Amino acid sequence: MGLKAGDISKINHIARCVRQELESKYGSGTYDLMGKCIEATDKLVDLYRKAGFKAEAKQVWVLYENFESCSDYCYEEHWLTKVYSGNNKIYVDVTMTQFQWAFTVNFNKIFISDKLPNFYLSRKPGKTILDRCGWNDWYNTGNYVNNFNYYGRK
């Protein structure tokens, strides 16, 4: 079974409403929604369930592309929403823009996709990932080469 007719427009509508609510409450600047992912995810899960969807919170670790201004880590724990439509899962993130400072591409205010970006890791990054992105070299020497594929989809 594929995506149910009309589901993507309902999913998008709810995401837009929550993003607008957060912007009204906190502001719409790049940093205004920092630390608001749990609040946003809780609200989205609740609204999606009320709309008849199966929905759950999903924890990820955001691996930064640019980390020259990072002090201790080049990643951060983050929460987003996973919504199910038929046999399909849809990921929704309305606070992704809080990480804009750490990436070279511009993020949309609302992320909706059936795949997560590669920089959303399912677990805290270990040595292999930190070596690939160059963090360990940067942290130890101040120089690095970043070989991580940030912009594919999983």
Coordinates of C-alpha atoms in Angstrom, one line a residue:
M1 CA 0.0 0.0 0.0
G2 CA 1.4 3.4 -0.9
L3 CA 0.8 6.9 0.5
K4 CA -2.8 7.5 1.2
A5 CA -4.5 10.2 -0.9
G6 CA -4.5 13.6 0.8
D7 CA -2.1 12.5 3.6
I8 CA 0.9 14.5 2.5
S9 CA -1.2 17.7 2.4
K10 CA -2.5 17.0 5.9
I11 CA 1.0 16.2 7.2
N12 CA 2.3 19.4 5.6
H13 CA -0.6 21.5 6.9
I14 CA 0.0 20.4 10.5
A15 CA 3.7 21.0 10.2
R16 CA 3.1 24.6 8.8
C17 CA 0.7 25.3 11.7
V18 CA 3.2 24.2 14.3
R19 CA 6.1 26.1 12.7
Q20 CA 3.9 29.2 12.6
E21 CA 3.0 28.8 16.3
L22 CA 6.6 28.4 17.3
E23 CA 7.6 31.5 15.3
S24 CA 4.8 33.5 16.9
K25 CA 6.0 32.4 20.3
Y26 CA 9.8 32.6 19.9
G27 CA 10.6 34.5 16.7
S28 CA 11.6 33.5 13.1
G29 CA 15.3 34.1 13.2
T30 CA 17.9 31.4 12.6
Y31 CA 18.6 30.9 16.3
D32 CA 15.1 31.6 17.7
L33 CA 14.0 27.9 17.6
M34 CA 17.2 26.5 19.1
G35 CA 16.4 24.0 21.8
K36 CA 12.7 23.9 20.8
C37 CA 12.8 20.5 19.0
I38 CA 11.3 18.5 21.9
E39 CA 8.4 21.0 22.3
A40 CA 7.8 21.0 18.5
T41 CA 8.0 17.2 18.3
D42 CA 5.6 16.7 21.2
K43 CA 3.1 19.0 19.6
L44 CA 3.4 17.4 16.2
V45 CA 3.0 13.9 17.5
D46 CA -0.1 14.9 19.4
L47 CA -1.7 16.7 16.4
Y48 CA -0.8 13.9 14.0
R49 CA -2.3 11.3 16.3
K50 CA -5.5 13.5 16.7
A51 CA -5.6 13.6 12.8
G52 CA -5.6 9.8 12.7
F53 CA -2.0 9.1 11.9
K54 CA 0.4 6.9 13.7
A55 CA 3.2 9.2 14.8
E56 CA 6.2 9.0 17.1
A57 CA 9.2 11.1 18.3
K58 CA 12.5 10.1 16.6
Q59 CA 15.9 10.9 18.2
V60 CA 18.8 11.7 15.9
W61 CA 22.2 13.2 16.2
V62 CA 22.9 16.1 13.8
L63 CA 26.5 15.9 12.5
Y64 CA 27.7 19.5 11.7
E65 CA 29.3 20.2 8.3
N66 CA 31.1 23.4 9.5
F67 CA 32.4 23.1 13.0
E68 CA 35.1 25.7 13.3
S69 CA 32.9 27.5 15.9
C70 CA 32.2 24.3 17.9
S71 CA 34.0 23.8 21.2
D72 CA 33.5 20.3 22.5
Y73 CA 31.5 18.4 19.8
C74 CA 30.6 18.6 16.1
Y75 CA 27.2 17.1 16.7
E76 CA 24.1 17.6 18.7
E77 CA 21.1 15.5 19.9
H78 CA 17.9 16.4 18.1
W79 CA 14.3 15.3 17.9
L80 CA 11.9 15.2 15.0
T81 CA 8.6 13.4 14.2
K82 CA 8.1 10.2 12.2
V83 CA 4.6 9.9 10.8
Y84 CA 3.1 6.8 9.1
S85 CA 0.8 6.8 6.1
G86 CA 0.0 3.3 5.0
N87 CA 3.3 1.4 4.8
N88 CA 5.2 4.7 4.3
K89 CA 7.1 6.6 7.0
I90 CA 7.4 10.4 6.6
Y91 CA 9.9 12.4 8.6
V92 CA 8.9 15.9 9.7
D93 CA 11.2 18.5 11.3
V94 CA 10.0 22.1 11.9
T95 CA 13.1 23.2 13.8
M96 CA 15.9 22.1 11.4
T97 CA 16.8 25.8 10.7
Q98 CA 18.3 26.0 14.2
F99 CA 21.4 24.2 12.7
Q100 CA 21.7 26.5 9.7
W101 CA 24.9 28.1 11.1
A102 CA 26.7 24.7 10.7
F103 CA 25.9 24.0 7.1
T104 CA 26.6 25.4 3.6
V105 CA 23.2 24.7 2.1
N106 CA 20.1 26.6 3.1
F107 CA 17.4 24.6 4.9
N108 CA 13.7 25.0 4.4
K109 CA 11.7 26.1 7.4
I110 CA 9.9 22.7 7.3
F111 CA 11.6 19.4 6.4
I112 CA 9.2 16.7 5.1
S113 CA 10.7 13.6 3.4
D114 CA 10.5 9.8 3.3
K115 CA 14.2 9.8 4.0
L116 CA 16.5 11.5 6.5
P117 CA 19.4 13.5 5.4
N118 CA 22.8 11.8 5.9
F119 CA 23.8 14.3 8.6
Y120 CA 20.9 13.0 10.8
L121 CA 22.5 10.0 12.5
S122 CA 20.5 7.3 14.3
R123 CA 23.1 7.2 17.1
K124 CA 25.7 9.3 18.7
P125 CA 28.7 9.4 16.2
G126 CA 31.7 7.2 17.0
K127 CA 35.3 7.4 16.1
T128 CA 34.8 6.3 12.5
I129 CA 32.3 9.0 11.7
L130 CA 34.3 11.6 13.6
D131 CA 37.4 10.6 11.6
R132 CA 35.6 10.8 8.3
C133 CA 34.2 14.2 8.9
G134 CA 37.6 15.5 10.1
W135 CA 36.5 16.4 13.7
N136 CA 39.3 14.4 15.4
D137 CA 41.9 16.2 13.3
W138 CA 40.3 19.6 13.8
Y139 CA 40.1 19.1 17.5
N140 CA 43.7 17.9 17.8
T141 CA 45.5 20.0 15.3
G142 CA 43.1 22.7 14.0
N143 CA 43.3 21.3 10.4
Y144 CA 41.0 18.9 8.8
V145 CA 39.6 17.4 5.6
N146 CA 35.9 16.6 5.7
N147 CA 35.0 13.4 3.8
F148 CA 31.5 12.9 5.1
N149 CA 28.7 12.8 2.5
Y150 CA 26.2 15.2 4.2
Y151 CA 23.7 15.7 1.4
G152 CA 22.6 12.3 0.3
R153 CA 19.6 10.6 1.8
K154 CA 19.4 7.4 3.8

